[in-house]
PDB file of N, CA and C in Angstrom:
ATOM      1  N   ARG A 277      -6.100  23.700  -3.121  1.00 65.00           N
ATOM      2  CA  ARG A 277      -6.805  24.215  -2.057  1.00 65.00           C
ATOM      3  C   ARG A 277      -6.381  25.652  -1.667  1.00 65.00           C
ATOM      4  N   HIS A 278      -7.330  26.432  -1.467  1.00 65.00           N
ATOM      5  CA  HIS A 278      -7.175  27.857  -1.055  1.00 65.00           C
ATOM      6  C   HIS A 278      -6.374  28.682  -2.067  1.00 65.00           C
ATOM      7  N   PHE A 279      -6.349  28.280  -3.278  1.00 73.00           N
ATOM      8  CA  PHE A 279      -5.813  29.103  -4.328  1.00 73.00           C
ATOM      9  C   PHE A 279      -6.405  28.666  -5.701  1.00 73.00           C
ATOM     10  N   LYS A 280      -6.404  29.565  -6.623  1.00 81.00           N
ATOM     11  CA  LYS A 280      -6.848  29.248  -7.959  1.00 81.00           C
ATOM     12  C   LYS A 280      -5.684  28.964  -8.826  1.00 81.00           C
ATOM     13  N   ALA A 281      -5.649  27.712  -9.345  1.00 83.00           N
ATOM     14  CA  ALA A 281      -4.446  27.262 -10.149  1.00 83.00           C
ATOM     15  C   ALA A 281      -4.413  27.988 -11.442  1.00 83.00           C
ATOM     16  N   PRO A 282      -3.255  28.458 -11.925  1.00 87.00           N
ATOM     17  CA  PRO A 282      -3.194  29.134 -13.140  1.00 87.00           C
ATOM     18  C   PRO A 282      -3.511  28.096 -14.302  1.00 87.00           C
ATOM     19  N   LYS A 283      -3.938  28.674 -15.434  1.00 94.00           N
ATOM     20  CA  LYS A 283      -4.300  27.808 -16.548  1.00 94.00           C
ATOM     21  C   LYS A 283      -3.047  26.948 -17.009  1.00 94.00           C
ATOM     22  N   VAL A 284      -1.945  27.502 -16.985  1.00 94.00           N
ATOM     23  CA  VAL A 284      -0.761  26.679 -17.368  1.00 94.00           C
ATOM     24  C   VAL A 284      -0.574  25.453 -16.508  1.00 94.00           C
ATOM     25  N   LEU A 285      -0.755  25.621 -15.174  1.00 93.00           N
ATOM     26  CA  LEU A 285      -0.650  24.532 -14.274  1.00 93.00           C
ATOM     27  C   LEU A 285      -1.729  23.576 -14.462  1.00 93.00           C
ATOM     28  N   ARG A 286      -3.017  23.993 -14.672  1.00 93.00           N
ATOM     29  CA  ARG A 286      -4.049  23.085 -14.870  1.00 93.00           C
ATOM     30  C   ARG A 286      -3.877  22.301 -16.163  1.00 93.00           C
ATOM     31  N   ASN A 287      -3.400  22.885 -17.185  1.00 95.00           N
ATOM     32  CA  ASN A 287      -3.102  22.212 -18.431  1.00 95.00           C
ATOM     33  C   ASN A 287      -2.046  21.138 -18.242  1.00 95.00           C
ATOM     34  N   PHE A 288      -0.975  21.506 -17.490  1.00 95.00           N
ATOM     35  CA  PHE A 288       0.107  20.555 -17.183  1.00 95.00           C
ATOM     36  C   PHE A 288      -0.389  19.318 -16.398  1.00 95.00           C
ATOM     37  N   VAL A 289      -1.227  19.555 -15.374  1.00 95.00           N
ATOM     38  CA  VAL A 289      -1.826  18.475 -14.592  1.00 95.00           C
ATOM     39  C   VAL A 289      -2.697  17.579 -15.471  1.00 95.00           C
ATOM     40  N   GLU A 290      -3.480  18.208 -16.289  1.00 95.00           N
ATOM     41  CA  GLU A 290      -4.342  17.398 -17.134  1.00 95.00           C
ATOM     42  C   GLU A 290      -3.534  16.494 -18.101  1.00 95.00           C
ATOM     43  N   LYS A 291      -2.475  17.074 -18.613  1.00 95.00           N
ATOM     44  CA  LYS A 291      -1.603  16.322 -19.635  1.00 95.00           C
ATOM     45  C   LYS A 291      -1.012  15.113 -18.862  1.00 95.00           C
ATOM     46  N   GLU A 292      -0.524  15.348 -17.563  1.00 94.00           N
ATOM     47  CA  GLU A 292       0.088  14.259 -16.813  1.00 94.00           C
ATOM     48  C   GLU A 292      -0.899  13.201 -16.469  1.00 94.00           C
ATOM     49  N   ILE A 293      -2.104  13.489 -16.090  1.00 94.00           N
ATOM     50  CA  ILE A 293      -3.172  12.600 -15.749  1.00 94.00           C
ATOM     51  C   ILE A 293      -3.614  11.802 -16.928  1.00 94.00           C
ATOM     52  N   ARG A 294      -3.631  12.377 -18.064  1.00 92.00           N
ATOM     53  CA  ARG A 294      -3.975  11.626 -19.281  1.00 92.00           C
ATOM     54  C   ARG A 294      -3.056  10.398 -19.606  1.00 92.00           C
ATOM     55  N   LYS A 295      -1.788  10.654 -19.185  1.00 91.00           N
ATOM     56  CA  LYS A 295      -0.791   9.540 -19.370  1.00 91.00           C
ATOM     57  C   LYS A 295      -1.159   8.395 -18.586  1.00 91.00           C
ATOM     58  N   LEU A 296      -1.885   8.469 -17.410  1.00 92.00           N
ATOM     59  CA  LEU A 296      -2.140   7.325 -16.559  1.00 92.00           C
ATOM     60  C   LEU A 296      -3.082   6.331 -17.204  1.00 92.00           C
ATOM     61  N   SER A 297      -3.862   6.723 -18.264  1.00 88.00           N
ATOM     62  CA  SER A 297      -4.833   5.788 -18.843  1.00 88.00           C
ATOM     63  C   SER A 297      -4.210   4.554 -19.460  1.00 88.00           C
ATOM     64  N   LYS A 298      -2.894   4.700 -19.903  1.00 87.00           N
ATOM     65  CA  LYS A 298      -2.261   3.599 -20.522  1.00 87.00           C
ATOM     66  C   LYS A 298      -1.804   2.541 -19.582  1.00 87.00           C
ATOM     67  N   TYR A 299      -1.841   2.799 -18.257  1.00 87.00           N
ATOM     68  CA  TYR A 299      -1.423   1.879 -17.283  1.00 87.00           C
ATOM     69  C   TYR A 299      -2.647   1.095 -16.763  1.00 87.00           C
ATOM     70  N   PHE A 300      -3.751   1.694 -16.681  1.00 86.00           N
ATOM     71  CA  PHE A 300      -4.992   0.984 -16.215  1.00 86.00           C
ATOM     72  C   PHE A 300      -6.160   1.837 -16.693  1.00 86.00           C
ATOM     73  N   ASP A 301      -6.993   1.285 -17.625  1.00 85.00           N
ATOM     74  CA  ASP A 301      -8.008   2.109 -18.257  1.00 85.00           C
ATOM     75  C   ASP A 301      -9.317   1.978 -17.466  1.00 85.00           C
ATOM     76  N   GLY A 302      -9.418   1.243 -16.319  1.00 86.00           N
ATOM     77  CA  GLY A 302     -10.623   1.063 -15.548  1.00 86.00           C
ATOM     78  C   GLY A 302     -10.906   2.140 -14.601  1.00 86.00           C
ATOM     79  N   VAL A 303     -10.147   3.265 -14.657  1.00 91.00           N
ATOM     80  CA  VAL A 303     -10.339   4.379 -13.672  1.00 91.00           C
ATOM     81  C   VAL A 303     -11.519   5.268 -14.126  1.00 91.00           C
ATOM     82  N   LEU A 304     -12.471   5.540 -13.268  1.00 92.00           N
ATOM     83  CA  LEU A 304     -13.705   6.343 -13.627  1.00 92.00           C
ATOM     84  C   LEU A 304     -13.346   7.720 -13.577  1.00 92.00           C
ATOM     85  N   ASP A 305     -12.676   8.186 -12.540  1.00 94.00           N
ATOM     86  CA  ASP A 305     -12.299   9.645 -12.480  1.00 94.00           C
ATOM     87  C   ASP A 305     -11.036   9.800 -11.583  1.00 94.00           C
ATOM     88  N   TYR A 306     -10.475  10.992 -11.784  1.00 94.00           N
ATOM     89  CA  TYR A 306      -9.305  11.386 -10.979  1.00 94.00           C
ATOM     90  C   TYR A 306      -9.679  12.786 -10.276  1.00 94.00           C
ATOM     91  N   HIS A 307      -9.123  12.859  -9.147  1.00 94.00           N
ATOM     92  CA  HIS A 307      -9.192  14.103  -8.381  1.00 94.00           C
ATOM     93  C   HIS A 307      -7.793  14.485  -8.029  1.00 94.00           C
ATOM     94  N   VAL A 308      -7.440  15.752  -8.388  1.00 94.00           N
ATOM     95  CA  VAL A 308      -6.143  16.249  -8.074  1.00 94.00           C
ATOM     96  C   VAL A 308      -6.311  17.401  -7.088  1.00 94.00           C
ATOM     97  N   ILE A 309      -5.574  17.321  -5.996  1.00 94.00           N
ATOM     98  CA  ILE A 309      -5.611  18.419  -4.962  1.00 94.00           C
ATOM     99  C   ILE A 309      -4.162  18.978  -4.857  1.00 94.00           C
ATOM    100  N   LEU A 310      -4.095  20.268  -5.089  1.00 93.00           N
ATOM    101  CA  LEU A 310      -2.772  20.928  -5.051  1.00 93.00           C
ATOM    102  C   LEU A 310      -2.827  21.876  -3.832  1.00 93.00           C
ATOM    103  N   THR A 311      -1.812  21.854  -3.024  1.00 92.00           N
ATOM    104  CA  THR A 311      -1.686  22.724  -1.826  1.00 92.00           C
ATOM    105  C   THR A 311      -0.351  23.307  -1.665  1.00 92.00           C
ATOM    106  N   TYR A 312      -0.289  24.476  -0.961  1.00 88.00           N
ATOM    107  CA  TYR A 312       0.948  25.085  -0.562  1.00 88.00           C
ATOM    108  C   TYR A 312       1.067  24.896   0.971  1.00 88.00           C
ATOM    109  N   ASN A 313       2.159  24.380   1.410  1.00 82.00           N
ATOM    110  CA  ASN A 313       2.256  24.068   2.794  1.00 82.00           C
ATOM    111  C   ASN A 313       3.691  24.424   3.242  1.00 82.00           C
ATOM    112  N   ASP A 314       3.834  25.535   3.970  1.00 84.00           N
ATOM    113  CA  ASP A 314       5.045  25.996   4.552  1.00 84.00           C
ATOM    114  C   ASP A 314       6.228  25.970   3.489  1.00 84.00           C
ATOM    115  N   GLY A 315       6.011  26.602   2.326  1.00 85.00           N
ATOM    116  CA  GLY A 315       7.003  26.672   1.309  1.00 85.00           C
ATOM    117  C   GLY A 315       7.077  25.474   0.374  1.00 85.00           C
ATOM    118  N   MET A 316       6.465  24.371   0.789  1.00 91.00           N
ATOM    119  CA  MET A 316       6.507  23.093   0.031  1.00 91.00           C
ATOM    120  C   MET A 316       5.167  23.032  -0.815  1.00 91.00           C
ATOM    121  N   LYS A 317       5.216  22.594  -1.982  1.00 93.00           N
ATOM    122  CA  LYS A 317       4.009  22.354  -2.766  1.00 93.00           C
ATOM    123  C   LYS A 317       3.675  20.944  -2.694  1.00 93.00           C
ATOM    124  N   GLU A 318       2.427  20.674  -2.557  1.00 94.00           N
ATOM    125  CA  GLU A 318       2.015  19.168  -2.427  1.00 94.00           C
ATOM    126  C   GLU A 318       0.988  18.909  -3.521  1.00 94.00           C
ATOM    127  N   ALA A 319       1.080  17.762  -4.054  1.00 95.00           N
ATOM    128  CA  ALA A 319       0.104  17.241  -5.028  1.00 95.00           C
ATOM    129  C   ALA A 319      -0.426  15.902  -4.590  1.00 95.00           C
ATOM    130  N   GLU A 320      -1.743  15.791  -4.577  1.00 96.00           N
ATOM    131  CA  GLU A 320      -2.426  14.584  -4.138  1.00 96.00           C
ATOM    132  C   GLU A 320      -3.339  14.134  -5.240  1.00 96.00           C
ATOM    133  N   ILE A 321      -3.193  12.909  -5.689  1.00 96.00           N
ATOM    134  CA  ILE A 321      -4.086  12.329  -6.731  1.00 96.00           C
ATOM    135  C   ILE A 321      -4.902  11.230  -6.165  1.00 96.00           C
ATOM    136  N   VAL A 322      -6.152  11.242  -6.378  1.00 96.00           N
ATOM    137  CA  VAL A 322      -7.083  10.227  -5.974  1.00 96.00           C
ATOM    138  C   VAL A 322      -7.777   9.741  -7.232  1.00 96.00           C
ATOM    139  N   ALA A 323      -7.726   8.374  -7.422  1.00 95.00           N
ATOM    140  CA  ALA A 323      -8.302   7.768  -8.617  1.00 95.00           C
ATOM    141  C   ALA A 323      -9.329   6.742  -8.071  1.00 95.00           C
ATOM    142  N   ASN A 324     -10.478   6.680  -8.729  1.00 94.00           N
ATOM    143  CA  ASN A 324     -11.595   5.793  -8.369  1.00 94.00           C
ATOM    144  C   ASN A 324     -11.922   4.860  -9.560  1.00 94.00           C
ATOM    145  N   SER A 325     -11.929   3.627  -9.286  1.00 91.00           N
ATOM    146  CA  SER A 325     -12.405   2.660 -10.249  1.00 91.00           C
ATOM    147  C   SER A 325     -13.643   1.977  -9.708  1.00 91.00           C
ATOM    148  N   LYS A 326     -14.195   0.988 -10.318  1.00 89.00           N
ATOM    149  CA  LYS A 326     -15.560   0.419  -9.807  1.00 89.00           C
ATOM    150  C   LYS A 326     -15.311  -0.107  -8.414  1.00 89.00           C
ATOM    151  N   LYS A 327     -14.246  -0.780  -8.163  1.00 88.00           N
ATOM    152  CA  LYS A 327     -14.153  -1.539  -6.881  1.00 88.00           C
ATOM    153  C   LYS A 327     -12.927  -1.028  -6.025  1.00 88.00           C
ATOM    154  N   HIS A 328     -12.089  -0.146  -6.582  1.00 91.00           N
ATOM    155  CA  HIS A 328     -10.899   0.263  -5.844  1.00 91.00           C
ATOM    156  C   HIS A 328     -10.754   1.769  -5.894  1.00 91.00           C
ATOM    157  N   HIS A 329     -10.029   2.216  -4.866  1.00 94.00           N
ATOM    158  CA  HIS A 329      -9.676   3.603  -4.824  1.00 94.00           C
ATOM    159  C   HIS A 329      -8.091   3.644  -4.680  1.00 94.00           C
ATOM    160  N   PHE A 330      -7.486   4.544  -5.341  1.00 95.00           N
ATOM    161  CA  PHE A 330      -6.038   4.715  -5.337  1.00 95.00           C
ATOM    162  C   PHE A 330      -5.769   6.113  -4.912  1.00 95.00           C
ATOM    163  N   ALA A 331      -4.691   6.265  -4.223  1.00 97.00           N
ATOM    164  CA  ALA A 331      -4.235   7.594  -3.779  1.00 97.00           C
ATOM    165  C   ALA A 331      -2.688   7.662  -3.773  1.00 97.00           C
ATOM    166  N   ALA A 332      -2.235   8.812  -4.198  1.00 96.00           N
ATOM    167  CA  ALA A 332      -0.764   9.046  -4.253  1.00 96.00           C
ATOM    168  C   ALA A 332      -0.507  10.577  -3.981  1.00 96.00           C
ATOM    169  N   ASN A 333       0.489  10.836  -3.183  1.00 95.00           N
ATOM    170  CA  ASN A 333       0.756  12.272  -2.952  1.00 95.00           C
ATOM    171  C   ASN A 333       2.309  12.381  -2.812  1.00 95.00           C
ATOM    172  N   ASP A 334       2.755  13.597  -3.115  1.00 96.00           N
ATOM    173  CA  ASP A 334       4.154  13.935  -2.929  1.00 96.00           C
ATOM    174  C   ASP A 334       4.334  15.402  -2.778  1.00 96.00           C
ATOM    175  N   SER A 335       5.383  15.819  -2.320  1.00 95.00           N
ATOM    176  CA  SER A 335       5.684  17.296  -2.203  1.00 95.00           C
ATOM    177  C   SER A 335       7.004  17.603  -2.640  1.00 95.00           C
ATOM    178  N   ASP A 336       7.165  18.862  -3.055  1.00 95.00           N
ATOM    179  CA  ASP A 336       8.484  19.300  -3.617  1.00 95.00           C
ATOM    180  C   ASP A 336       8.382  20.868  -3.583  1.00 95.00           C
ATOM    181  N   PRO A 337       9.535  21.503  -3.594  1.00 95.00           N
ATOM    182  CA  PRO A 337       9.495  22.955  -3.621  1.00 95.00           C
ATOM    183  C   PRO A 337       8.872  23.535  -4.953  1.00 95.00           C
ATOM    184  N   LYS A 338       8.876  22.747  -5.994  1.00 93.00           N
ATOM    185  CA  LYS A 338       8.189  23.165  -7.294  1.00 93.00           C
ATOM    186  C   LYS A 338       6.979  22.319  -7.414  1.00 93.00           C
ATOM    187  N   MET A 339       5.826  22.990  -7.822  1.00 93.00           N
ATOM    188  CA  MET A 339       4.603  22.344  -8.053  1.00 93.00           C
ATOM    189  C   MET A 339       4.661  21.344  -9.081  1.00 93.00           C
ATOM    190  N   ASP A 340       5.212  21.595 -10.233  1.00 93.00           N
ATOM    191  CA  ASP A 340       5.213  20.719 -11.324  1.00 93.00           C
ATOM    192  C   ASP A 340       5.938  19.471 -11.038  1.00 93.00           C
ATOM    193  N   ARG A 341       7.027  19.599 -10.290  1.00 96.00           N
ATOM    194  CA  ARG A 341       7.738  18.372  -9.864  1.00 96.00           C
ATOM    195  C   ARG A 341       6.991  17.541  -8.855  1.00 96.00           C
ATOM    196  N   ALA A 342       6.215  18.126  -7.975  1.00 95.00           N
ATOM    197  CA  ALA A 342       5.345  17.424  -7.021  1.00 95.00           C
ATOM    198  C   ALA A 342       4.300  16.669  -7.800  1.00 95.00           C
ATOM    199  N   VAL A 343       3.740  17.265  -8.875  1.00 96.00           N
ATOM    200  CA  VAL A 343       2.733  16.601  -9.708  1.00 96.00           C
ATOM    201  C   VAL A 343       3.368  15.413 -10.372  1.00 96.00           C
ATOM    202  N   VAL A 344       4.576  15.623 -10.964  1.00 96.00           N
ATOM    203  CA  VAL A 344       5.183  14.477 -11.674  1.00 96.00           C
ATOM    204  C   VAL A 344       5.500  13.338 -10.716  1.00 96.00           C
ATOM    205  N   LEU A 345       5.977  13.582  -9.552  1.00 97.00           N
ATOM    206  CA  LEU A 345       6.269  12.579  -8.527  1.00 97.00           C
ATOM    207  C   LEU A 345       5.098  11.893  -8.087  1.00 97.00           C
ATOM    208  N   ALA A 346       3.938  12.587  -7.915  1.00 97.00           N
ATOM    209  CA  ALA A 346       2.653  11.922  -7.536  1.00 97.00           C
ATOM    210  C   ALA A 346       2.108  11.035  -8.653  1.00 97.00           C
ATOM    211  N   VAL A 347       2.328  11.509  -9.862  1.00 96.00           N
ATOM    212  CA  VAL A 347       1.807  10.669 -11.032  1.00 96.00           C
ATOM    213  C   VAL A 347       2.651   9.376 -11.131  1.00 96.00           C
ATOM    214  N   GLU A 348       3.936   9.498 -10.920  1.00 96.00           N
ATOM    215  CA  GLU A 348       4.810   8.313 -10.913  1.00 96.00           C
ATOM    216  C   GLU A 348       4.321   7.287  -9.855  1.00 96.00           C
ATOM    217  N   LYS A 349       4.011   7.726  -8.649  1.00 96.00           N
ATOM    218  CA  LYS A 349       3.469   6.880  -7.617  1.00 96.00           C
ATOM    219  C   LYS A 349       2.151   6.259  -8.063  1.00 96.00           C
ATOM    220  N   MET A 350       1.319   7.040  -8.680  1.00 96.00           N
ATOM    221  CA  MET A 350       0.026   6.499  -9.107  1.00 96.00           C
ATOM    222  C   MET A 350       0.180   5.483 -10.249  1.00 96.00           C
ATOM    223  N   LYS A 351       1.254   5.701 -11.168  1.00 95.00           N
ATOM    224  CA  LYS A 351       1.517   4.728 -12.220  1.00 95.00           C
ATOM    225  C   LYS A 351       1.870   3.446 -11.629  1.00 95.00           C
ATOM    226  N   VAL A 352       2.723   3.364 -10.528  1.00 95.00           N
ATOM    227  CA  VAL A 352       3.118   2.141  -9.915  1.00 95.00           C
ATOM    228  C   VAL A 352       1.836   1.392  -9.385  1.00 95.00           C
ATOM    229  N   GLN A 353       1.025   2.104  -8.698  1.00 95.00           N
ATOM    230  CA  GLN A 353      -0.201   1.530  -8.079  1.00 95.00           C
ATOM    231  C   GLN A 353      -1.133   0.976  -9.185  1.00 95.00           C
ATOM    232  N   LEU A 354      -1.361   1.733 -10.219  1.00 94.00           N
ATOM    233  CA  LEU A 354      -2.323   1.237 -11.263  1.00 94.00           C
ATOM    234  C   LEU A 354      -1.703   0.070 -11.991  1.00 94.00           C
ATOM    235  N   ASN A 355      -0.385   0.041 -12.237  1.00 92.00           N
ATOM    236  CA  ASN A 355       0.296  -1.021 -12.962  1.00 92.00           C
ATOM    237  C   ASN A 355       0.172  -2.296 -12.139  1.00 92.00           C
ATOM    238  N   ARG A 356       0.496  -2.121 -10.856  1.00 92.00           N
ATOM    239  CA  ARG A 356       0.400  -3.329  -9.890  1.00 92.00           C
ATOM    240  C   ARG A 356      -1.030  -3.821  -9.885  1.00 92.00           C
ATOM    241  N   HIS A 357      -2.033  -2.982  -9.897  1.00 91.00           N
ATOM    242  CA  HIS A 357      -3.406  -3.457  -9.800  1.00 91.00           C
ATOM    243  C   HIS A 357      -3.711  -4.219 -11.149  1.00 91.00           C
ATOM    244  N   LYS A 358      -3.338  -3.702 -12.233  1.00 90.00           N
ATOM    245  CA  LYS A 358      -3.552  -4.273 -13.552  1.00 90.00           C
ATOM    246  C   LYS A 358      -2.960  -5.613 -13.632  1.00 90.00           C
ATOM    247  N   GLU A 359      -1.639  -5.741 -13.109  1.00 89.00           N
ATOM    248  CA  GLU A 359      -1.015  -7.045 -13.096  1.00 89.00           C
ATOM    249  C   GLU A 359      -1.735  -8.119 -12.308  1.00 89.00           C
ATOM    250  N   LYS A 360      -2.281  -7.689 -11.140  1.00 88.00           N
ATOM    251  CA  LYS A 360      -3.101  -8.537 -10.351  1.00 88.00           C
ATOM    252  C   LYS A 360      -4.349  -9.137 -11.017  1.00 88.00           C
ATOM    253  N   LEU A 361      -4.941  -8.207 -11.742  1.00 85.00           N
ATOM    254  CA  LEU A 361      -6.184  -8.506 -12.481  1.00 85.00           C
ATOM    255  C   LEU A 361      -5.792  -9.551 -13.610  1.00 85.00           C
ATOM    256  N   VAL A 362      -4.722  -9.310 -14.283  1.00 86.00           N
ATOM    257  CA  VAL A 362      -4.300 -10.220 -15.407  1.00 86.00           C
ATOM    258  C   VAL A 362      -3.986 -11.616 -14.819  1.00 86.00           C
ATOM    259  N   GLU A 363      -3.448 -11.706 -13.642  1.00 82.00           N
ATOM    260  CA  GLU A 363      -3.054 -12.959 -13.080  1.00 82.00           C
ATOM    261  C   GLU A 363      -4.316 -13.813 -12.758  1.00 82.00           C
ATOM    262  N   LYS A 364      -5.413 -13.150 -12.467  1.00 68.00           N
ATOM    263  CA  LYS A 364      -6.645 -13.885 -12.078  1.00 68.00           C
ATOM    264  C   LYS A 364      -7.229 -14.552 -13.179  1.00 68.00           C
TER     265      LYS A 364
END
């Protein structure tokens, strides 16, 4: 938000998001929102599947670390959802 992400940062985010498909392949799309807020960098990831919406966010002084932390949170959510589907 309110800034144009450098190509290196965009490529890094895309690479991290691609890793999520091995946890749950039913996600239709991902939206990544990057913001600067009082010296902290924030990364928010929103994922949409057919029946569910997932959201994860985190902040850190470094943008790449904020992205990695948000991706980790998203992995947990997607993995938990996949396990619930397998149980049914």
